[in-house]
Amino acid sequence: MFDMARRTTTPPPEDFEERIVDIDVSSEMRTSFLEYAYSVIYQRALPDARDGLKPVQRRILYSMSEMGLRPDRGHVKSSRVVGDVMGKLHPHGDSAIYDALVRLAQPFSMRLPLVDGHGNFGSPDDMPAAMRYTEARLAPAAMLMVESLDEDTVDFKPNYDGQETEPTVMPAAFPNLLVNGTTGIAVGMATNMAPHNLVEVVAAARHLIKKPDASLDELMRYVPGPDLPTGGSIIGLQGIRDAYESGRGTFRMRAKCTVEQITPRRKGIVVTELPYAVGPERVVTKIKDLVTSKKLQGIADLKDLTDRHKGLRLVIEIKNGFVPEAVLEELYRLTPMEETFGINNVALVDGEPRTLGLRELLQVYVDHRITVVRRRSEYRRRKRQERLHLVDGLIIALLNIDEVIQVIRSSDDSAQARQRLMDVFELTEIQASYILDTPLRRLTRFDKLELDSEKERLSAEIAELSEILGSEARLRQVVSSELAEVAKKYGTPRRTVLLESAGVARTPVASLMIADDPCLVLLSSTGLLARTPDATALSGEGERSAHDVLVSAVRSTALGSVGVVTSEGRMVRVAVADLPTLPPSANPPSLSGGHPVAEFITLGSGESVVGLGSLDPDSPGLALGTAQGVVKRVVPEYPGNRDDFEVITLKDGDQVIGAVELDSEDADLVFVTSDAQMLRFSASSVRPQGRPAGGMAGIRLDGDARVIFFGAVDPSRPAQVVTVAGSATALPGTQVGGGKVSDYAEFPAKGRATGGVRAQRFLKGEDVLLLAWVGPAPAKAVSATGKPIPLPEEISRRDGSGLRLTHTIGAVGGSLAADLPPATEPAAQAGGEELF
């Protein structure tokens, strides 16, 4: 145990002199800061304009090349690469090395990635996995950066401890700085360069090689603007030209969006490309914040459906009543879906930071590449000349093989043999040494032929290399050809669209919502829903094609709601803005663009839609008729906080047959039963009731009869009664039946809850009405699939028998002249209402 009492302090030696140096603090801080700034600028933050690489990136590629991590080899752990780079070349910490390695592998950061990563290398929103979990190797494009590195194409310098060497610059077979861009923050300066398309940049570089005095306008014909890895659009090209001219400029990036019908009820904005360096989570978070704070209106839902197979896909669902294009403009204005990119082309040229325009950047690269090709050619010519010198010596030895062997056998040692070979055959020392080191098996007649062939090949290659080195034009041609091969092999189509302007003016917030114009909501006999902004679309003249007939129509507005009434006595609220809009004034009218009602509401087993009702509290109200002869007028006091509610309490086994929206109490309510009885009475005789009420007696039924039709008719307008009789024992839809069309005025009005009058006399084989309809004239019939079917001529007898029909009738409709506004009434009377 240490004894504190025995601790002593060693006195300083006798010759020790205390030295205290007085320095000026400001001078020391200035010197230290400048040294730090110099280190950051030249050793960390700024790229070299020749190869476009920062020191850490260059060291990563060089180390991976030395480790043999080529594209045809397997991946290795990223931590192994980081450790090799840090231990030999880059003593600044593993996190800085791994961050640079990750960026070289990210396809959303690099237009032409230089590292092939395996594993989670992050996303624009998320950090990558730790280096122990990821693997890497050189990408094919990286081989262009390091090719011919061992052919004396660039200078090497000692590493930080002098035990290794590293290249001062890469050979760079393509303009990496322009193609992949860069970003960095130094001391007192920063750089921010946008990526470009490889094919365009190479084309501009080749043009500059051909015409060294090319102007900026000529070069911009090949490089019109940046080509970002994430695609999108660039709005405004003036800032790009400023940057290409002076090295500084700004441009706006926009996401790529389309307006689509994402559900039958709603449209949405689908985002498939985002601005450079903007991730989907950032956009989603911003939109949610804006919606929560009520700074952005019109968005109902937001889904991120991005995956690695289909790529980016953000689906922004738009609320009903809002204009998607206007909402999109607000998204551009308020969210990162539109960002500004500031170009600041600062790079190192001859060891000094400079701000470069497009022409200067291309010129620096072209000069560097010419130097690389010249040095490579000199190296290759030198190596081939050295080999040719040895081949010449071997050929002399083969021609004088016996003398050579005699000279070697008679020599005392190898030194004497070398000297005698040099003297006898006039060889150089290098040739004589090579002959002595060559095995006897190489000195055969066949090897003589190979050596002659090799000599010819070497002589041709030396001549070609000498031609390249002897002509500046030939040297430039080689550089241009190699660039063309790179563009052909690694080039990809442009991803970013360049736009001179946005194309549309900013839309004010007030115009986000669609106009609340009046419209008509329509329901067809085949269950299609639609709306029309023009009531004249319900009329029309001329030859009719395949069509459907209208079952129900109610007035509303584009931002309002209507109620869909079902056979179970339910009313379901449907937003009018959800419905497809029909083109106005179609002739013949067609609602083929309608959508099935099942896409808007959920129906139970055996439940069907019987009509539409207005939700306007000032309307006369809804009238309902059931299969058991119950009638009810509903007080229009519908709950505003519910989308699904009952409008009648039905008895067991009963169901709603018809639902009509009354225009006034002067209308007639009409029942038609299966035993051919029809009853009409005034709507004023039915007292309106609240929603829970069960209604009152409408028509008296005899025996097993049931109601097959219920509707409302304006007695002041022409109307018709259509009935179709058949056999009750036949399968539904299999019999054509006998049809009859009568004038509505032939049927007398009677009191509510009476039995009515006979509407059709049954013939032999007929015992039930298959179908009945009462409404505005003229009546139109269609099949179950919506095709028109001719009806018999109208007869004067209300209780007459029917005529044999040609086809089975699926539904009957008529004119809506009584329901149209007065301004469109004459047009409506011109024809029937075949709508869908």
Short mmCIF file of C-alpha atoms in Angstrom, two decimals, residues 156-609:
data_model
loop_
_atom_site.label_atom_id
_atom_site.label_comp_id
_atom_site.label_asym_id
_atom_site.label_seq_id
_atom_site.Cartn_x
_atom_site.Cartn_y
_atom_site.Cartn_z
CA PHE A 156 2.06 10.78 -55.26
CA LYS A 157 2.95 12.30 -51.90
CA PRO A 158 3.82 10.86 -48.48
CA ASN A 159 1.00 10.20 -46.06
CA TYR A 160 0.71 11.84 -42.66
CA ASP A 161 3.52 9.76 -41.06
CA GLY A 162 5.70 9.31 -44.15
CA GLN A 163 5.35 5.52 -44.20
CA GLU A 164 2.89 5.34 -47.12
CA THR A 165 2.19 7.34 -50.27
CA GLU A 166 -1.09 8.57 -51.68
CA PRO A 167 -2.11 10.22 -54.95
CA THR A 168 -2.45 14.00 -54.97
CA VAL A 169 -5.29 13.69 -57.50
CA MET A 170 -7.13 10.90 -59.27
CA PRO A 171 -6.85 10.30 -63.04
CA ALA A 172 -10.67 10.78 -63.27
CA ALA A 173 -11.88 9.47 -66.62
CA PHE A 174 -15.09 11.56 -66.33
CA PRO A 175 -15.85 15.08 -64.96
CA ASN A 176 -16.80 13.93 -61.48
CA LEU A 177 -17.15 17.39 -59.96
CA LEU A 178 -19.87 18.45 -62.39
CA VAL A 179 -21.55 15.06 -62.60
CA ASN A 180 -21.84 14.34 -58.86
CA GLY A 181 -21.57 17.83 -57.41
CA THR A 182 -20.38 18.45 -53.88
CA THR A 183 -21.05 20.39 -50.71
CA GLY A 184 -18.75 21.54 -47.95
CA ILE A 185 -18.27 24.24 -45.35
CA ALA A 186 -14.77 25.53 -44.77
CA VAL A 187 -13.55 28.53 -42.77
CA GLY A 188 -14.73 31.73 -44.33
CA MET A 189 -16.00 29.98 -47.45
CA ALA A 190 -18.26 27.17 -48.56
CA THR A 191 -19.04 25.18 -51.68
CA ASN A 192 -22.33 23.88 -53.02
CA MET A 193 -22.35 22.38 -56.48
CA ALA A 194 -25.31 20.71 -58.18
CA PRO A 195 -25.10 17.31 -59.92
CA HIS A 196 -25.39 17.13 -63.71
CA ASN A 197 -26.10 14.55 -66.38
CA LEU A 198 -23.00 12.60 -67.44
CA VAL A 199 -23.94 12.53 -71.14
CA GLU A 200 -24.51 16.29 -71.24
CA VAL A 201 -21.31 17.16 -69.36
CA VAL A 202 -19.21 14.86 -71.55
CA ALA A 203 -20.73 16.38 -74.68
CA ALA A 204 -19.81 19.87 -73.44
CA ALA A 205 -16.28 18.74 -72.53
CA ARG A 206 -15.79 17.20 -75.96
CA HIS A 207 -17.02 20.40 -77.58
CA LEU A 208 -14.51 22.38 -75.53
CA ILE A 209 -11.73 19.97 -76.56
CA LYS A 210 -12.66 20.52 -80.20
CA LYS A 211 -13.13 24.28 -79.83
CA PRO A 212 -11.01 25.65 -76.95
CA ASP A 213 -12.48 29.14 -77.45
CA ALA A 214 -16.12 27.96 -77.15
CA SER A 215 -18.46 30.46 -75.50
CA LEU A 216 -20.75 29.82 -72.54
CA ASP A 217 -23.84 29.86 -74.77
CA GLU A 218 -22.33 27.10 -76.90
CA LEU A 219 -21.57 24.98 -73.84
CA MET A 220 -25.05 25.53 -72.41
CA ARG A 221 -26.50 23.97 -75.52
CA TYR A 222 -25.05 20.74 -74.20
CA VAL A 223 -25.50 21.44 -70.45
CA PRO A 224 -28.80 23.33 -70.10
CA GLY A 225 -28.97 22.83 -66.34
CA PRO A 226 -28.41 20.49 -63.39
CA ASP A 227 -29.77 16.95 -63.46
CA LEU A 228 -30.60 16.01 -59.88
CA PRO A 229 -30.45 12.41 -58.64
CA THR A 230 -33.98 12.63 -57.23
CA GLY A 231 -35.49 14.06 -60.41
CA GLY A 232 -38.19 16.67 -59.94
CA SER A 233 -38.37 19.95 -61.81
CA ILE A 234 -36.23 23.08 -61.89
CA ILE A 235 -38.21 26.32 -62.18
CA GLY A 236 -36.49 29.35 -63.67
CA LEU A 237 -33.30 29.11 -65.73
CA GLN A 238 -31.86 32.61 -65.24
CA GLY A 239 -30.25 31.65 -61.95
CA ILE A 240 -28.64 28.66 -63.62
CA ARG A 241 -27.10 30.85 -66.30
CA ASP A 242 -25.81 33.22 -63.62
CA ALA A 243 -24.15 30.30 -61.87
CA TYR A 244 -22.63 28.99 -65.09
CA GLU A 245 -21.29 32.44 -65.87
CA SER A 246 -20.01 33.61 -62.49
CA GLY A 247 -20.03 30.49 -60.31
CA ARG A 248 -22.88 31.76 -58.13
CA GLY A 249 -26.64 31.55 -58.65
CA THR A 250 -29.89 30.08 -57.37
CA PHE A 251 -32.73 28.06 -58.81
CA ARG A 252 -35.97 26.58 -57.49
CA MET A 253 -36.58 22.84 -57.33
CA ARG A 254 -40.08 21.38 -57.37
CA ALA A 255 -41.48 17.96 -56.64
CA LYS A 256 -43.04 15.98 -59.47
CA CYS A 257 -46.77 15.66 -58.76
CA THR A 258 -49.88 14.49 -60.56
CA VAL A 259 -53.55 14.91 -59.70
CA GLU A 260 -55.27 11.51 -59.78
CA GLN A 261 -58.62 9.99 -58.85
CA ILE A 262 -57.30 7.94 -55.94
CA THR A 263 -60.74 6.75 -54.77
CA PRO A 264 -64.16 6.84 -56.43
CA ARG A 265 -65.05 9.67 -54.10
CA ARG A 266 -61.93 11.77 -53.93
CA LYS A 267 -59.06 13.11 -55.92
CA GLY A 268 -55.56 13.33 -54.61
CA ILE A 269 -52.06 14.61 -55.32
CA VAL A 270 -49.50 11.86 -55.93
CA VAL A 271 -45.87 12.86 -55.38
CA THR A 272 -43.33 10.64 -57.14
CA GLU A 273 -40.21 12.83 -57.06
CA LEU A 274 -38.98 15.33 -54.48
CA PRO A 275 -36.41 18.14 -54.64
CA TYR A 276 -32.75 17.26 -54.15
CA ALA A 277 -31.83 16.47 -50.52
CA VAL A 278 -35.49 16.54 -49.39
CA GLY A 279 -36.89 13.35 -47.87
CA PRO A 280 -40.53 12.21 -47.71
CA GLU A 281 -40.66 12.23 -43.90
CA ARG A 282 -39.67 15.88 -43.86
CA VAL A 283 -42.49 16.70 -46.27
CA VAL A 284 -45.01 14.59 -44.33
CA THR A 285 -44.07 16.22 -41.03
CA LYS A 286 -44.36 19.71 -42.47
CA ILE A 287 -47.75 19.04 -44.04
CA LYS A 288 -49.10 17.58 -40.78
CA ASP A 289 -47.88 20.62 -38.85
CA LEU A 290 -49.54 22.99 -41.32
CA VAL A 291 -52.82 21.08 -41.25
CA THR A 292 -52.81 20.92 -37.44
CA SER A 293 -52.15 24.64 -37.17
CA LYS A 294 -54.86 25.28 -39.82
CA LYS A 295 -52.41 27.10 -42.08
CA LEU A 296 -53.15 24.66 -44.89
CA GLN A 297 -56.66 23.71 -45.93
CA GLY A 298 -58.13 21.04 -48.15
CA ILE A 299 -56.11 17.96 -47.11
CA ALA A 300 -58.08 14.98 -45.81
CA ASP A 301 -55.34 12.35 -45.49
CA LEU A 302 -51.68 11.75 -46.24
CA LYS A 303 -50.10 8.36 -46.92
CA ASP A 304 -46.47 7.50 -47.54
CA LEU A 305 -46.52 4.47 -49.86
CA THR A 306 -42.81 4.61 -50.67
CA ASP A 307 -41.03 1.29 -51.06
CA ARG A 308 -37.82 0.06 -52.66
CA HIS A 309 -39.61 -1.53 -55.61
CA LYS A 310 -41.97 1.26 -56.75
CA GLY A 311 -39.90 4.13 -55.40
CA LEU A 312 -41.22 7.33 -53.86
CA ARG A 313 -45.03 7.67 -53.66
CA LEU A 314 -46.73 10.17 -51.38
CA VAL A 315 -50.53 10.23 -51.72
CA ILE A 316 -52.17 13.44 -50.48
CA GLU A 317 -55.95 13.03 -50.38
CA ILE A 318 -57.88 16.24 -51.06
CA LYS A 319 -61.08 17.09 -49.23
CA ASN A 320 -64.27 17.34 -51.21
CA GLY A 321 -64.98 20.81 -52.45
CA PHE A 322 -61.33 21.84 -52.80
CA VAL A 323 -59.47 22.34 -56.05
CA PRO A 324 -56.47 19.94 -56.12
CA GLU A 325 -54.41 22.23 -58.36
CA ALA A 326 -54.88 25.12 -55.93
CA VAL A 327 -53.94 22.95 -52.95
CA LEU A 328 -50.83 21.84 -54.83
CA GLU A 329 -49.77 25.44 -55.30
CA GLU A 330 -50.12 25.96 -51.54
CA LEU A 331 -48.00 22.87 -50.92
CA TYR A 332 -45.31 24.30 -53.17
CA ARG A 333 -45.45 27.58 -51.28
CA LEU A 334 -45.52 26.27 -47.72
CA THR A 335 -43.68 22.94 -47.72
CA PRO A 336 -40.29 21.55 -48.83
CA MET A 337 -41.99 20.30 -52.01
CA GLU A 338 -40.41 23.42 -53.46
CA GLU A 339 -36.90 24.34 -52.32
CA THR A 340 -34.19 26.75 -53.42
CA PHE A 341 -30.73 25.51 -54.35
CA GLY A 342 -27.90 28.01 -54.11
CA ILE A 343 -24.99 27.23 -56.42
CA ASN A 344 -21.54 28.25 -55.13
CA ASN A 345 -18.88 26.66 -57.32
CA VAL A 346 -15.83 26.92 -55.06
CA ALA A 347 -13.05 24.39 -55.70
CA LEU A 348 -9.27 24.14 -55.45
CA VAL A 349 -7.31 25.07 -58.57
CA ASP A 350 -3.53 24.72 -58.28
CA GLY A 351 -3.95 24.59 -54.52
CA GLU A 352 -6.00 27.78 -54.29
CA PRO A 353 -9.76 28.11 -53.72
CA ARG A 354 -11.49 29.70 -56.68
CA THR A 355 -15.08 30.35 -57.75
CA LEU A 356 -15.56 28.81 -61.17
CA GLY A 357 -18.18 29.04 -63.88
CA LEU A 358 -19.18 26.20 -66.19
CA ARG A 359 -16.51 26.94 -68.77
CA GLU A 360 -13.73 27.19 -66.17
CA LEU A 361 -14.81 23.92 -64.53
CA LEU A 362 -14.76 22.12 -67.87
CA GLN A 363 -11.45 23.70 -68.85
CA VAL A 364 -9.74 22.63 -65.62
CA TYR A 365 -10.96 19.08 -66.11
CA VAL A 366 -10.00 18.94 -69.79
CA ASP A 367 -6.49 20.23 -69.02
CA HIS A 368 -6.15 17.65 -66.26
CA ARG A 369 -7.33 14.84 -68.49
CA ILE A 370 -4.95 15.86 -71.28
CA THR A 371 -2.10 15.77 -68.78
CA VAL A 372 -3.19 12.34 -67.53
CA VAL A 373 -3.38 10.89 -71.05
CA ARG A 374 -0.01 12.41 -71.98
CA ARG A 375 1.69 10.99 -68.89
CA ARG A 376 0.00 7.63 -69.44
CA SER A 377 1.15 7.54 -73.04
CA GLU A 378 4.71 8.42 -72.04
CA TYR A 379 4.69 5.68 -69.43
CA ARG A 380 3.29 3.09 -71.82
CA ARG A 381 5.78 4.05 -74.56
CA ARG A 382 8.64 3.84 -72.09
CA LYS A 383 7.54 0.40 -70.87
CA ARG A 384 7.16 -0.88 -74.42
CA GLN A 385 10.56 0.46 -75.41
CA GLU A 386 12.11 -1.31 -72.45
CA ARG A 387 10.39 -4.54 -73.41
CA LEU A 388 11.42 -4.15 -77.05
CA HIS A 389 15.02 -3.75 -75.93
CA LEU A 390 14.84 -7.09 -74.09
CA VAL A 391 13.10 -8.80 -77.02
CA ASP A 392 15.89 -7.65 -79.35
CA GLY A 393 18.45 -9.23 -77.03
CA LEU A 394 16.52 -12.51 -76.86
CA ILE A 395 16.27 -12.67 -80.64
CA ILE A 396 20.07 -12.24 -80.94
CA ALA A 397 20.55 -15.01 -78.40
CA LEU A 398 18.20 -17.35 -80.28
CA LEU A 399 19.96 -16.70 -83.59
CA ASN A 400 23.31 -17.52 -81.95
CA ILE A 401 22.14 -20.07 -79.42
CA ASP A 402 25.17 -22.39 -79.74
CA GLU A 403 27.69 -19.57 -79.34
CA VAL A 404 25.74 -18.15 -76.38
CA ILE A 405 25.76 -21.51 -74.63
CA GLN A 406 29.48 -21.95 -75.35
CA VAL A 407 30.22 -18.49 -73.92
CA ILE A 408 28.22 -19.20 -70.77
CA ARG A 409 29.74 -22.69 -70.23
CA SER A 410 33.28 -21.40 -70.66
CA SER A 411 32.83 -18.53 -68.17
CA ASP A 412 33.96 -18.82 -64.56
CA ASP A 413 30.94 -17.01 -63.07
CA SER A 414 27.83 -15.09 -64.04
CA ALA A 415 29.59 -11.74 -64.01
CA GLN A 416 32.20 -12.99 -66.48
CA ALA A 417 29.44 -14.58 -68.61
CA ARG A 418 27.52 -11.30 -68.67
CA GLN A 419 30.57 -9.33 -69.71
CA ARG A 420 31.58 -11.82 -72.41
CA LEU A 421 28.04 -11.83 -73.85
CA MET A 422 28.17 -8.05 -74.00
CA ASP A 423 31.54 -8.11 -75.74
CA VAL A 424 30.86 -10.95 -78.20
CA PHE A 425 27.30 -10.06 -79.30
CA GLU A 426 27.35 -6.30 -78.60
CA LEU A 427 24.54 -6.52 -76.01
CA THR A 428 23.74 -4.07 -73.25
CA GLU A 429 24.08 -5.07 -69.64
CA ILE A 430 20.29 -5.26 -69.28
CA GLN A 431 19.99 -7.56 -72.30
CA ALA A 432 22.84 -9.80 -71.14
CA SER A 433 21.39 -10.11 -67.63
CA TYR A 434 17.95 -10.94 -69.06
CA ILE A 435 19.46 -13.66 -71.31
CA LEU A 436 21.25 -15.21 -68.36
CA ASP A 437 18.02 -15.21 -66.33
CA THR A 438 15.94 -16.74 -69.13
CA PRO A 439 15.30 -20.52 -68.78
CA LEU A 440 16.61 -22.72 -71.61
CA ARG A 441 13.04 -23.85 -72.35
CA ARG A 442 12.28 -20.36 -73.62
CA LEU A 443 15.01 -20.59 -76.25
CA THR A 444 13.14 -22.81 -78.74
CA ARG A 445 12.23 -22.26 -82.35
CA PHE A 446 8.59 -21.58 -81.40
CA ASP A 447 9.65 -18.87 -78.98
CA LYS A 448 11.56 -17.25 -81.84
CA LEU A 449 8.28 -16.86 -83.77
CA GLU A 450 6.54 -15.43 -80.71
CA LEU A 451 9.36 -12.96 -80.15
CA ASP A 452 9.20 -11.78 -83.77
CA SER A 453 5.44 -11.26 -83.44
CA GLU A 454 5.86 -9.44 -80.14
CA LYS A 455 8.54 -7.20 -81.66
CA GLU A 456 6.20 -6.17 -84.46
CA ARG A 457 3.38 -5.45 -82.00
CA LEU A 458 5.63 -3.43 -79.70
CA SER A 459 7.00 -1.43 -82.59
CA ALA A 460 3.45 -0.59 -83.80
CA GLU A 461 2.32 0.45 -80.31
CA ILE A 462 5.40 2.58 -79.81
CA ALA A 463 4.78 4.29 -83.12
CA GLU A 464 1.14 4.96 -82.19
CA LEU A 465 2.07 6.32 -78.78
CA SER A 466 4.77 8.48 -80.32
CA GLU A 467 2.17 9.86 -82.73
CA ILE A 468 -0.12 10.76 -79.83
CA LEU A 469 2.69 12.42 -77.92
CA GLY A 470 3.95 14.22 -81.00
CA SER A 471 0.63 15.83 -81.93
CA GLU A 472 -1.54 17.96 -79.65
CA ALA A 473 -4.54 17.43 -81.93
CA ARG A 474 -4.10 13.66 -81.78
CA LEU A 475 -3.79 13.80 -78.00
CA ARG A 476 -7.03 15.78 -77.74
CA GLN A 477 -8.74 13.32 -80.06
CA VAL A 478 -7.80 10.43 -77.75
CA VAL A 479 -9.17 12.29 -74.71
CA SER A 480 -12.40 13.06 -76.55
CA SER A 481 -12.85 9.48 -77.74
CA GLU A 482 -12.33 8.07 -74.26
CA LEU A 483 -14.92 10.49 -72.86
CA ALA A 484 -17.38 9.39 -75.54
CA GLU A 485 -16.91 5.74 -74.53
CA VAL A 486 -17.54 6.60 -70.88
CA ALA A 487 -20.76 8.47 -71.73
CA LYS A 488 -21.94 5.61 -73.92
CA LYS A 489 -21.33 3.00 -71.22
CA TYR A 490 -22.42 4.85 -68.08
CA GLY A 491 -24.76 7.57 -69.36
CA THR A 492 -28.42 7.65 -68.29
CA PRO A 493 -31.39 9.75 -69.47
CA ARG A 494 -32.07 13.10 -67.83
CA ARG A 495 -34.21 12.89 -64.70
CA THR A 496 -34.87 16.55 -63.91
CA VAL A 497 -37.24 18.62 -66.06
CA LEU A 498 -36.13 22.19 -66.78
CA LEU A 499 -38.88 24.82 -66.92
CA GLU A 500 -38.44 28.47 -67.78
CA SER A 501 -41.24 29.34 -65.32
CA ALA A 502 -43.87 27.66 -63.19
CA GLY A 503 -46.41 28.05 -65.98
CA VAL A 504 -49.24 29.20 -63.69
CA ALA A 505 -49.66 32.09 -61.31
CA ARG A 506 -49.89 31.56 -57.60
CA THR A 507 -53.45 30.67 -56.59
CA PRO A 508 -54.78 32.61 -53.62
CA VAL A 509 -56.11 30.65 -50.67
CA ALA A 510 -59.62 31.93 -51.30
CA SER A 511 -59.78 29.94 -54.54
CA LEU A 512 -58.83 26.63 -52.94
CA MET A 513 -62.48 25.61 -52.75
CA ILE A 514 -64.67 24.95 -55.76
CA ALA A 515 -67.61 27.29 -56.42
CA ASP A 516 -70.76 26.30 -54.55
CA ASP A 517 -72.88 26.35 -57.72
CA PRO A 518 -76.35 24.80 -57.95
CA CYS A 519 -76.51 21.34 -59.48
CA LEU A 520 -78.71 18.26 -59.78
CA VAL A 521 -77.77 14.92 -58.22
CA LEU A 522 -78.96 11.95 -60.27
CA LEU A 523 -79.57 8.26 -59.57
CA SER A 524 -80.05 5.83 -62.48
CA SER A 525 -81.97 2.59 -62.66
CA THR A 526 -78.69 0.63 -62.77
CA GLY A 527 -77.49 2.27 -59.57
CA LEU A 528 -75.16 4.96 -60.96
CA LEU A 529 -74.71 8.27 -59.15
CA ALA A 530 -73.59 11.52 -60.76
CA ARG A 531 -74.20 15.23 -60.74
CA THR A 532 -74.68 17.78 -63.48
CA PRO A 533 -74.05 21.52 -63.21
CA ASP A 534 -76.46 22.24 -66.05
CA ALA A 535 -80.10 21.21 -65.86
CA THR A 536 -80.32 21.21 -69.66
CA ALA A 537 -78.22 18.04 -69.59
CA LEU A 538 -81.41 16.27 -68.54
CA SER A 539 -83.05 17.09 -71.81
CA GLY A 540 -82.08 16.64 -75.39
CA GLU A 541 -83.32 15.65 -78.78
CA GLY A 542 -82.14 13.35 -81.51
CA GLU A 543 -81.48 9.66 -81.84
CA ARG A 544 -80.84 7.90 -78.55
CA SER A 545 -78.03 5.39 -78.16
CA ALA A 546 -77.56 2.84 -75.36
CA HIS A 547 -78.70 4.64 -72.22
CA ASP A 548 -80.10 4.28 -68.74
CA VAL A 549 -83.15 5.94 -67.20
CA LEU A 550 -83.35 8.15 -64.19
CA VAL A 551 -84.77 6.88 -60.92
CA SER A 552 -84.33 9.96 -58.79
CA ALA A 553 -83.02 13.54 -58.98
CA VAL A 554 -82.67 16.18 -56.28
CA ARG A 555 -81.41 19.74 -56.29
CA SER A 556 -78.28 20.59 -54.33
CA THR A 557 -75.08 22.61 -54.56
CA ALA A 558 -71.53 21.55 -55.40
CA LEU A 559 -70.45 21.81 -51.75
CA GLY A 560 -73.66 20.40 -50.31
CA SER A 561 -74.79 16.89 -49.42
CA VAL A 562 -77.69 14.64 -50.40
CA GLY A 563 -79.23 11.62 -48.73
CA VAL A 564 -79.33 8.17 -50.32
CA VAL A 565 -82.40 6.24 -49.09
CA THR A 566 -82.21 2.45 -48.88
CA SER A 567 -84.84 -0.28 -48.72
CA GLU A 568 -84.05 -0.74 -45.01
CA GLY A 569 -85.25 2.78 -44.19
CA ARG A 570 -81.77 4.24 -43.84
CA MET A 571 -80.60 7.57 -45.20
CA VAL A 572 -76.84 7.85 -45.88
CA ARG A 573 -75.25 11.25 -46.36
CA VAL A 574 -73.14 11.63 -49.53
CA ALA A 575 -71.10 14.73 -50.35
CA VAL A 576 -72.03 16.14 -53.74
CA ALA A 577 -68.40 17.07 -54.42
CA ASP A 578 -67.57 13.35 -54.31
CA LEU A 579 -69.78 12.59 -57.29
CA PRO A 580 -68.50 12.61 -60.88
CA THR A 581 -69.59 15.63 -62.88
CA LEU A 582 -71.34 15.14 -66.18
CA PRO A 583 -70.60 17.40 -69.14
CA PRO A 584 -73.32 20.07 -69.47
CA SER A 585 -75.85 20.05 -72.29
CA ALA A 586 -74.90 16.65 -73.69
CA ASN A 587 -77.02 15.65 -76.67
CA PRO A 588 -78.02 12.90 -76.44
CA PRO A 589 -77.63 13.12 -72.68
CA SER A 590 -75.32 10.45 -71.23
CA LEU A 591 -74.39 9.65 -67.67
CA SER A 592 -72.02 6.82 -68.56
CA GLY A 593 -69.48 8.61 -66.39
CA GLY A 594 -71.52 7.94 -63.26
CA HIS A 595 -70.14 5.72 -60.50
CA PRO A 596 -71.97 2.82 -58.81
CA VAL A 597 -73.71 3.85 -55.63
CA ALA A 598 -71.96 1.00 -53.79
CA GLU A 599 -68.72 3.00 -54.08
CA PHE A 600 -70.20 5.75 -51.94
CA ILE A 601 -72.20 3.83 -49.32
CA THR A 602 -72.12 0.38 -47.76
CA LEU A 603 -75.20 -1.75 -48.30
CA GLY A 604 -76.23 -4.74 -46.23
CA SER A 605 -77.28 -8.14 -47.53
CA GLY A 606 -80.47 -7.76 -49.57
CA GLU A 607 -80.47 -3.98 -49.12
CA SER A 608 -80.91 -1.74 -52.16
CA VAL A 609 -81.10 1.97 -52.97
#
